[in-house]
Coordinates of C-alpha atoms and ligand atoms in Angstrom, one line a residue:
X1 CA -0.5 -13.7 17.0
X2 CA -2.7 -16.1 14.9
X3 CA -0.8 -18.3 12.5
X4 CA -3.6 -18.8 10.0
X5 CA -2.9 -20.6 6.8
X6 CA -4.6 -21.1 3.5
X7 CA -5.1 -24.6 1.9
X8 CA -5.6 -23.9 -1.8
X9 CA -6.4 -26.4 -4.6
X10 CA -5.0 -25.0 -7.8
X11 CA -6.0 -25.0 -11.5
X12 CA -9.5 -23.7 -10.8
X13 CA -10.4 -21.3 -13.6
X14 CA -11.7 -18.0 -12.1
X15 CA -14.9 -16.6 -13.6
X16 CA -17.2 -13.9 -12.5
X17 CA -17.1 -10.4 -10.9
X18 CA -15.0 -9.1 -8.0
X19 CA -15.3 -5.7 -6.3
X20 CA -12.2 -3.8 -5.2
X21 CA -12.2 -2.3 -1.7
X22 CA -11.0 1.2 -0.7
X23 CA -7.2 1.8 -1.0
X24 CA -5.2 0.8 2.1
X25 CA -2.4 3.2 1.1
X26 CA -4.8 6.1 0.8
X27 CA -6.9 5.3 3.9
X28 CA -3.8 5.4 6.2
X29 CA -2.8 9.0 5.4
X30 CA -6.5 10.1 5.2
X31 CA -7.0 8.8 8.7
X32 CA -3.9 10.6 9.9
X33 CA -5.1 13.8 8.3
X34 CA -8.3 13.9 10.4
X35 CA -6.1 14.8 13.4
X36 CA -5.6 18.2 11.7
X37 CA -9.1 19.5 12.6
X38 CA -11.2 19.6 15.8
X39 CA -14.5 17.9 15.4
X40 CA -15.7 14.8 13.5
X41 CA -14.5 13.9 10.0
X42 CA -16.1 11.1 8.1
X43 CA -14.3 8.8 5.8
X44 CA -16.2 6.5 3.5
X45 CA -15.1 3.3 1.8
X46 CA -12.3 2.6 4.3
X47 CA -11.5 -1.2 4.0
X48 CA -11.6 -3.5 7.0
X49 CA -7.9 -4.4 7.2
X50 CA -5.4 -5.1 10.0
X51 CA -3.3 -2.1 9.0
X52 CA -6.4 0.1 9.3
X53 CA -7.2 -1.3 12.7
X54 CA -3.6 -0.5 13.8
X55 CA -4.0 3.1 12.6
X56 CA -7.2 3.5 14.5
X57 CA -5.5 2.1 17.6
X58 CA -2.9 4.9 17.2
X59 CA -5.6 7.6 16.8
X60 CA -7.5 6.3 19.8
X61 CA -4.2 6.3 21.8
X62 CA -3.8 10.0 20.9
X63 CA -7.2 10.7 22.3
X64 CA -9.4 10.6 19.1
X65 CA -12.8 9.0 19.2
X66 CA -13.3 6.6 16.3
X67 CA -16.6 4.9 15.4
X68 CA -17.1 2.6 12.4
X69 CA -20.6 2.4 11.0
X70 CA -20.5 -0.1 8.1
X71 CA -18.2 1.5 5.6
X72 CA -18.3 5.0 7.2
X73 CA -15.5 5.8 9.7
X74 CA -16.2 8.8 12.0
X75 CA -13.1 10.3 13.7
X76 CA -13.5 13.0 16.3
X77 CA -10.0 14.5 16.8
X78 CA -11.3 17.3 19.2
X79 CA -10.0 15.7 22.3
X80 CA -6.4 15.2 21.3
X81 CA -4.5 14.4 24.6
X82 CA -1.3 12.6 23.8
X83 CA 1.4 13.1 21.1
X84 CA 3.5 10.0 21.7
X85 CA 3.4 6.6 19.9
X86 CA 5.3 3.9 21.7
X87 CA 7.3 1.1 20.2
X88 CA 4.5 -1.4 20.5
X89 CA 2.2 0.5 18.3
X90 CA 4.9 1.6 15.9
X91 CA 6.2 -2.0 15.4
X92 CA 2.8 -3.1 14.4
X93 CA 2.8 -0.8 11.4
X94 CA 5.4 1.6 10.2
X95 CA 2.8 3.8 8.4
X96 CA 1.9 5.1 11.9
X97 CA 4.7 7.5 11.2
X98 CA 2.2 9.4 9.1
X99 CA 1.0 11.1 12.3
X100 CA 4.2 13.1 12.5
X101 CA 3.0 15.9 10.2
X102 CA -0.5 16.2 11.5
X103 CA 0.5 16.3 15.2
X104 CA 3.2 18.9 14.5
X105 CA 0.7 21.0 12.7
X106 CA -2.0 20.7 15.3
X107 CA 0.0 20.3 18.5
X108 CA 3.6 21.4 17.8
X109 CA 5.0 18.3 19.4
X110 CA 5.3 14.5 18.7
X111 CA 7.3 11.6 19.8
X112 CA 7.3 8.3 18.0
X113 CA 9.4 5.2 18.3
X114 CA 11.5 4.9 15.2
X115 CA 9.6 2.5 12.9
X116 CA 11.7 -0.5 12.3
X117 CA 12.7 -1.8 8.9
X118 CA 10.7 -4.7 7.5
X119 CA 11.2 -7.6 5.2
X120 CA 11.5 -5.5 2.0
X121 CA 13.9 -2.9 3.2
X122 CA 15.4 -0.6 5.9
X123 CA 12.6 2.0 5.3
X124 CA 14.6 5.1 6.3
X125 CA 12.9 8.4 7.3
X126 CA 15.6 10.9 6.4
X127 CA 13.4 12.7 3.8
X128 CA 10.5 13.0 6.3
X129 CA 12.9 14.6 8.8
X130 CA 14.7 16.8 6.3
X131 CA 11.4 18.3 5.1
X132 CA 10.0 18.9 8.6
X133 CA 13.3 20.5 9.7
X134 CA 13.0 22.9 6.7
X135 CA 9.5 23.8 8.0
X136 CA 11.1 24.9 11.3
X137 CA 10.8 21.6 13.2
X138 CA 13.5 20.6 15.7
X139 CA 14.2 16.9 15.7
X140 CA 16.0 14.8 18.3
X141 CA 16.7 11.1 17.8
X142 CA 17.6 9.2 20.9
X143 CA 17.1 5.7 22.3
X144 CA 15.2 4.6 19.2
X145 CA 12.7 7.4 19.5
X146 CA 12.2 10.4 17.2
X147 CA 11.2 13.5 19.1
X148 CA 10.1 16.6 17.1
X149 CA 8.8 20.0 18.2
X150 CA 8.3 23.5 16.9
X151 CA 6.8 26.7 18.2
X152 CA 5.5 27.5 14.8
X153 CA 5.7 26.0 11.3
X154 CA 7.1 28.2 8.6
X155 CA 6.5 27.5 4.9
X156 CA 9.6 26.5 3.0
X157 CA 11.0 25.3 -0.3
X158 CA 11.6 21.6 0.1
X159 CA 13.4 19.3 -2.5
X160 CA 13.0 15.6 -1.9
X161 CA 16.1 13.5 -2.8
X162 CA 13.7 10.6 -3.6
X163 CA 10.0 10.9 -4.5
X164 CA 9.0 9.3 -1.1
X165 CA 5.3 8.7 -0.8
X166 CA 5.3 8.9 3.0
X167 CA 7.6 11.9 3.2
X168 CA 5.4 13.8 0.6
X169 CA 2.3 13.0 2.8
X170 CA 3.9 14.0 6.1
X171 CA 5.3 17.3 4.7
X172 CA 1.9 18.1 3.1
X173 CA 0.1 17.6 6.3
X174 CA 2.5 19.8 8.3
X175 CA 2.6 22.5 5.6
X176 CA -1.2 23.0 5.5
X177 CA -1.1 24.9 8.8
X178 CA 2.3 26.5 8.4
X179 CA 2.8 30.2 8.1
X180 CA 3.4 31.1 4.4
X181 CA 3.9 29.1 1.3
X182 CA 5.6 25.6 1.0
X183 CA 6.8 24.4 -2.4
X184 CA 7.6 20.7 -2.4
X185 CA 9.7 19.5 -5.3
X186 CA 10.4 16.0 -6.6
X187 CA 7.2 15.0 -4.7
X188 CA 5.6 11.6 -5.1
X189 CA 3.0 11.5 -7.8
X190 CA 0.9 8.5 -6.6
X191 CA -2.9 8.7 -6.8
X192 CA -2.9 8.4 -3.0
X193 CA -1.2 11.8 -2.9
X194 CA -4.0 13.3 -5.0
X195 CA -6.6 11.7 -2.7
X196 CA -4.9 13.3 0.3
X197 CA -4.8 16.7 -1.4
X198 CA -8.6 16.4 -2.0
X199 CA -9.4 15.6 1.6
X200 CA -7.1 18.4 2.9
X201 CA -8.7 21.0 0.6
X202 CA -12.2 19.8 1.7
X203 CA -10.9 20.6 5.2
X204 CA -10.1 24.2 4.2
X205 CA -6.4 23.7 3.1
X206 CA -4.9 25.2 0.0
X207 CA -2.9 22.5 -1.7
X208 CA -2.2 22.4 -5.4
X209 CA -0.2 20.2 -7.8
X210 CA -0.8 16.7 -6.4
X211 CA -0.2 14.1 -9.1
X212 CA 2.7 16.2 -10.5
X213 CA 6.2 16.5 -9.0
X214 CA 5.8 20.0 -7.6
X215 CA 3.2 20.8 -4.9
X216 CA 2.4 24.3 -3.6
X217 CA 0.8 24.6 -0.2
X218 CA -0.5 28.0 1.1
X219 CA -0.7 27.6 4.9
X220 CA -4.0 28.5 6.6
X221 CA -5.0 29.3 10.2
X222 CA -7.0 26.2 10.9
X223 CA -8.8 23.4 9.2
X224 CA -12.4 22.0 9.8
X225 CA -13.7 18.4 9.6
X226 CA -14.8 17.1 6.3
X227 CA -16.3 14.0 4.6
X228 CA -14.5 12.1 1.9
X229 CA -14.7 8.8 0.1
X230 CA -11.4 6.9 -0.3
X231 CA -10.2 5.9 -3.8
X232 CA -10.3 2.3 -4.8
X233 CA -7.2 0.1 -4.2
X234 CA -5.2 0.0 -7.4
X235 CA -2.8 -2.7 -6.0
X236 CA -5.7 -4.9 -5.0
X237 CA -7.2 -4.4 -8.5
X238 CA -3.9 -5.3 -10.2
X239 CA -3.6 -8.4 -8.0
X240 CA -7.1 -9.6 -9.2
X241 CA -6.1 -8.9 -12.9
X242 CA -3.1 -11.3 -12.5
X243 CA -5.3 -13.9 -10.8
X244 CA -7.5 -13.9 -13.9
X245 CA -4.5 -14.3 -16.2
X246 CA -2.9 -17.1 -14.2
X247 CA -6.0 -19.2 -14.0
X248 CA -6.8 -18.6 -17.7
X249 CA -10.1 -17.1 -16.4
X250 CA -12.6 -14.4 -17.3
X251 CA -13.0 -11.9 -14.5
X252 CA -14.6 -8.5 -14.3
X253 CA -12.9 -6.3 -11.7
X254 CA -15.3 -3.6 -10.4
X255 CA -14.7 -0.3 -8.7
X256 CA -11.5 0.9 -10.3
X257 CA -10.0 4.2 -11.6
X258 CA -8.6 3.2 -15.1
X259 CA -5.8 5.7 -15.1
X260 CA -4.5 4.5 -11.8
X261 CA -4.0 1.1 -13.4
X262 CA -2.3 2.2 -16.7
X263 CA 1.2 0.9 -16.0
X264 CA -0.2 -2.5 -14.9
X265 CA -2.7 -2.8 -17.7
X266 CA 0.1 -1.9 -20.3
X267 CA 2.4 -4.7 -18.9
X268 CA -0.4 -7.3 -18.7
X269 CA -1.4 -6.5 -22.3
X270 CA 2.3 -6.6 -23.4
X271 CA 2.4 -10.2 -22.0
X272 CA -0.5 -11.1 -24.3
X273 CA -3.5 -11.0 -21.9
X274 CA -6.9 -9.7 -23.1
X275 CA -7.9 -6.6 -21.1
X276 CA -11.1 -4.7 -21.8
X277 CA -11.5 -1.3 -20.0
X278 CA -15.0 -0.1 -19.0
X279 CA -15.6 3.2 -17.2
X280 CA -15.2 1.9 -13.6
X281 CA -14.3 -1.7 -14.2
X282 CA -11.9 -3.9 -16.2
X283 CA -12.5 -7.3 -17.8
X284 CA -9.5 -9.7 -18.0
X285 CA -9.8 -12.8 -20.1
X286 CA -7.1 -15.3 -20.8
X287 CA -6.8 -18.4 -22.9
X288 CA -3.6 -20.2 -23.7
X289 CA -0.2 -19.2 -22.5
X290 CA 1.3 -15.7 -22.4
X291 CA 4.8 -14.6 -23.1
X292 CA 7.6 -13.3 -20.8
X293 CA 8.1 -9.5 -20.5
X294 CA 10.8 -7.4 -18.9
X295 CA 9.8 -5.2 -16.0
X296 CA 11.3 -2.4 -14.0
X297 CA 9.6 -0.9 -10.9
X298 CA 9.6 2.9 -10.8
X299 CA 7.8 5.7 -8.8
X300 CA 4.3 6.4 -10.1
X301 CA 3.4 6.7 -13.0
X302 CA 5.9 3.9 -13.6
X303 CA 5.2 0.2 -12.8
X304 CA 4.4 0.0 -9.1
X305 CA 6.8 -1.9 -6.8
X306 CA 3.7 -3.2 -4.9
X307 CA 2.8 -5.2 -7.9
X308 CA 6.3 -6.7 -8.5
X309 CA 5.9 -9.9 -6.5
X310 CA 2.5 -10.7 -8.0
X311 CA 3.9 -10.1 -11.5
X312 CA 6.8 -12.4 -10.8
X313 CA 4.4 -15.1 -9.9
X314 CA 2.7 -14.7 -13.2
X315 CA 6.0 -14.6 -15.2
X316 CA 7.1 -17.8 -13.4
X317 CA 4.7 -19.9 -15.6
X318 CA 4.7 -18.1 -19.0
X319 CA 6.4 -18.9 -22.3
X320 CA 9.9 -17.6 -22.3
X321 CA 12.3 -15.7 -20.0
X322 CA 11.7 -12.4 -18.2
X323 CA 13.9 -9.9 -16.3
X324 CA 12.6 -8.0 -13.3
X325 CA 14.5 -5.0 -11.9
X326 CA 13.3 -3.7 -8.5
X327 CA 14.5 -0.1 -8.2
X328 CA 12.5 1.0 -5.2
X329 CA 13.3 -1.4 -2.3
X330 CA 16.6 -3.0 -1.7
X331 CA 15.3 -6.4 -0.5
X332 CA 12.0 -7.1 -2.2
X333 CA 12.7 -10.6 -3.6
X334 CA 11.7 -12.5 -0.4
X335 CA 9.1 -14.3 -2.4
X336 CA 11.7 -15.9 -4.8
X337 CA 12.7 -18.7 -2.5
X338 CA 9.1 -19.7 -1.9
X339 CA 8.2 -19.5 -5.6
X340 CA 11.2 -21.8 -6.2
X341 CA 9.7 -24.3 -3.8
X342 CA 6.8 -24.4 -6.2
X343 CA 9.0 -25.2 -9.2
X344 CA 9.8 -21.7 -10.4
X345 CA 13.1 -21.2 -12.2
X346 CA 14.4 -17.8 -10.9
X347 CA 17.9 -16.4 -10.3
X348 CA 18.6 -13.2 -8.4
X349 CA 21.5 -10.8 -8.8
X350 CA 21.2 -7.8 -6.5
X351 CA 18.1 -5.9 -7.6
X352 CA 17.6 -7.9 -10.8
X353 CA 15.9 -11.3 -11.1
X354 CA 15.8 -13.6 -14.2
X355 CA 12.7 -15.7 -14.5
X356 CA 12.6 -18.7 -16.9
X357 CA 9.0 -19.6 -17.4
X358 CA 8.0 -23.2 -16.6
X359 CA 5.1 -25.3 -17.9
X360 CA 3.3 -25.1 -14.6
X361 CA 4.0 -24.4 -10.9
X362 CA 3.5 -27.3 -8.4
X363 CA 1.7 -27.2 -5.1
X364 CA 3.9 -27.0 -2.0
X365 CA 4.2 -25.8 1.6
X366 CA 5.2 -22.1 1.4
X367 CA 5.0 -19.1 3.7
X368 CA 4.5 -15.4 3.3
X369 CA 7.3 -13.0 4.4
X370 CA 5.4 -9.7 3.8
X371 CA 2.1 -8.5 2.4
X372 CA 2.8 -8.5 -1.3
X373 CA 5.0 -11.6 -1.2
X374 CA 2.0 -13.3 0.4
X375 CA -0.2 -12.0 -2.4
X376 CA 2.3 -13.5 -5.0
X377 CA 2.2 -16.9 -3.3
X378 CA -1.6 -16.8 -3.1
X379 CA -1.7 -16.2 -6.9
X380 CA 0.9 -18.9 -7.5
X381 CA -1.2 -21.4 -5.5
X382 CA -4.3 -20.6 -7.6
X383 CA -2.4 -21.5 -10.7
X384 CA -0.3 -24.5 -9.4
X385 CA -1.0 -28.2 -9.7
X386 CA -2.5 -30.0 -6.7
X387 CA -2.6 -28.4 -3.3
X388 CA -0.6 -25.5 -1.8
X389 CA -0.4 -24.7 2.0
X390 CA 0.3 -21.0 2.4
X391 CA 1.4 -20.1 6.0
X392 CA 1.6 -16.8 7.8
X393 CA -1.3 -15.3 5.9
X394 CA -1.7 -12.7 8.6
X395 CA 0.6 -10.7 6.3
X396 CA -2.1 -10.9 3.6
X397 CA -4.8 -9.8 6.0
X398 CA -2.9 -6.5 6.3
X399 CA -3.8 -5.5 2.8
X400 CA -6.6 -7.5 1.3
X401 CA -10.2 -7.3 2.6
X402 CA -12.2 -10.6 2.6
X403 CA -9.8 -12.2 0.2
X404 CA -11.0 -15.8 0.5
X405 CA -14.7 -14.8 0.3
X406 CA -14.1 -12.8 -2.9
X407 CA -12.2 -15.6 -4.5
X408 CA -14.6 -18.4 -3.6
X409 CA -17.2 -16.4 -5.5
X410 CA -14.9 -16.7 -8.6
X411 CA -14.6 -20.4 -8.2
X412 CA -11.4 -20.7 -6.2
X413 CA -11.0 -23.6 -3.8
X414 CA -9.6 -22.1 -0.6
X415 CA -9.7 -23.2 3.0
X416 CA -8.6 -20.9 5.8
X417 CA -7.2 -22.9 8.8
X418 CA -7.1 -20.8 12.0
X419 CA -4.3 -21.6 14.4
X420 CA -3.4 -19.7 17.6
X421 CA 0.3 -19.2 17.9
Ligands
EPZ501 C1 4.5 3.6 0.5 O1 5.5 3.3 1.5 C2 3.5 2.4 0.5 N1 3.0 2.3 1.9 C3 4.3 1.2 0.1 O2 3.3 0.1 0.1 C4 4.9 1.4 -1.2 O3 5.6 0.2 -1.6 C5 5.8 2.6 -1.2 O4 5.1 3.7 -0.8 C6 6.4 2.9 -2.6 O5 5.3 3.1 -3.5 C7 2.0 3.2 2.2 O6 1.6 4.0 1.5 C8 1.4 2.9 3.6 P1 8.5 5.5 0.1 P2 6.6 4.5 1.9 O7 8.8 6.5 1.2 O8 5.9 5.8 1.9 C9 13.2 5.5 0.2 C10 2.4 -2.0 0.6 O9 2.7 -3.1 0.2 N2 13.1 6.5 1.3 O10 7.9 6.0 -1.1 O11 7.3 4.0 3.1 C11 12.8 4.1 0.7 O12 13.9 3.5 1.3 C12 3.5 -1.0 1.0 O13 1.2 -1.6 0.6 C13 14.2 7.2 1.7 O14 15.3 7.0 1.2 O15 7.6 4.4 0.7 C14 12.4 3.5 -0.6 O16 13.6 3.0 -1.2 C15 4.9 -1.6 1.0 N3 14.1 8.1 2.7 C16 11.8 4.6 -1.5 O17 12.3 5.8 -0.9 C17 12.9 8.4 3.3 O18 12.8 9.3 4.1 C18 10.3 4.6 -1.5 O19 9.8 4.7 -0.2 C19 11.7 7.7 2.8 C20 11.9 6.8 1.8

């Protein structure tokens, strides 16, 4: 594993234009969905990220042929041979569990190593399993593996206890080839679910309701390959908006879908930043200090948990006190200790943190614990006095394409130091 680090000189005002890449959290289910059809599907705009590389490794391990030509990814799932994903692959990325639904639909059998928890939470799969069992899947969990099989998938009425994004996606991808109708209630409403519905329907599926909390899926006999362009990454876009605010900059963020950013734009405006929406870009300008705001993460269309660490970095150096409540994951304050090393005044009680804004953050040695915590520390370093050394930026590489290149163009002073570990 490389132990790359960033050396960032703070207080550089960011100015200019930055283009958002394709959404990581849409690319992953879309790649898994290509397994549902024989032949070659093409996905456009897939970002070059470590998590995408891992998903491609899984698809190749299953027997798919995958070719990347620039931003086009061609996946031929005709020659599916295996249906097992071992611990090594699963440990690299838990979203590999998104092949459960497609393999059951296509093949009737799948075996995956139970994806471990991660820094932000235990990441259970009970809702995935409950939904698949209702569709007629038998599930056995033994020796850290989840084995699932069925001789045929039967449409069912499924109610999710929590609007789980991954469970919604796995159940959708199993139900499209089930016999009969599946109704999925309390489904996740994220834009990535709508993107998946659009690809599945291009492949010949009959899915309706994505974006709302009830999905209806009429099972069909088979699906055919399709071509689809992935939606832009709303979390990357939100991260760039906060960078503009924290450096009192003036940045145009291109390639966005405005409604996907509504909760983030509303909060940034509430804090006093200047946001101008154009049709597929957003301009963020900031002069002077902004004020503290209270924040509660919620399932979409609420404020996204994946923006909570980045927002905390911003609230660490504003006028006043803010309260952040993290309702989605049980352990998503790993970035707090590292922000404290940079002078932030933050206290944590369970899922609630209180942030007392300071005049400025100070450069320090800090390290990333997970993807979005890394993003938060990256932003804090851009705004801090002097120099920050940010270790373990491999976490950041999982979710942000060409980050240092994009930011150098805006005027940031970033060095990437490569170190073999
Ligand atoms: C997706 O993870 C995203 N990952 C996460 O982004 C994101 O934080 C999360 O959705 C919430 O928006 C991808 O899309 C690849 P969930 P997922 O199932 O699907 C509980 C990032 O930084 N739950 O919606 O794993 C779970 O414990 C990553 O890009 C169950 O209880 O999230 C959590 O509290 C981090 N049982 C809540 O639901 C289950 O069977 C939301 O989890 C499944 C989930």
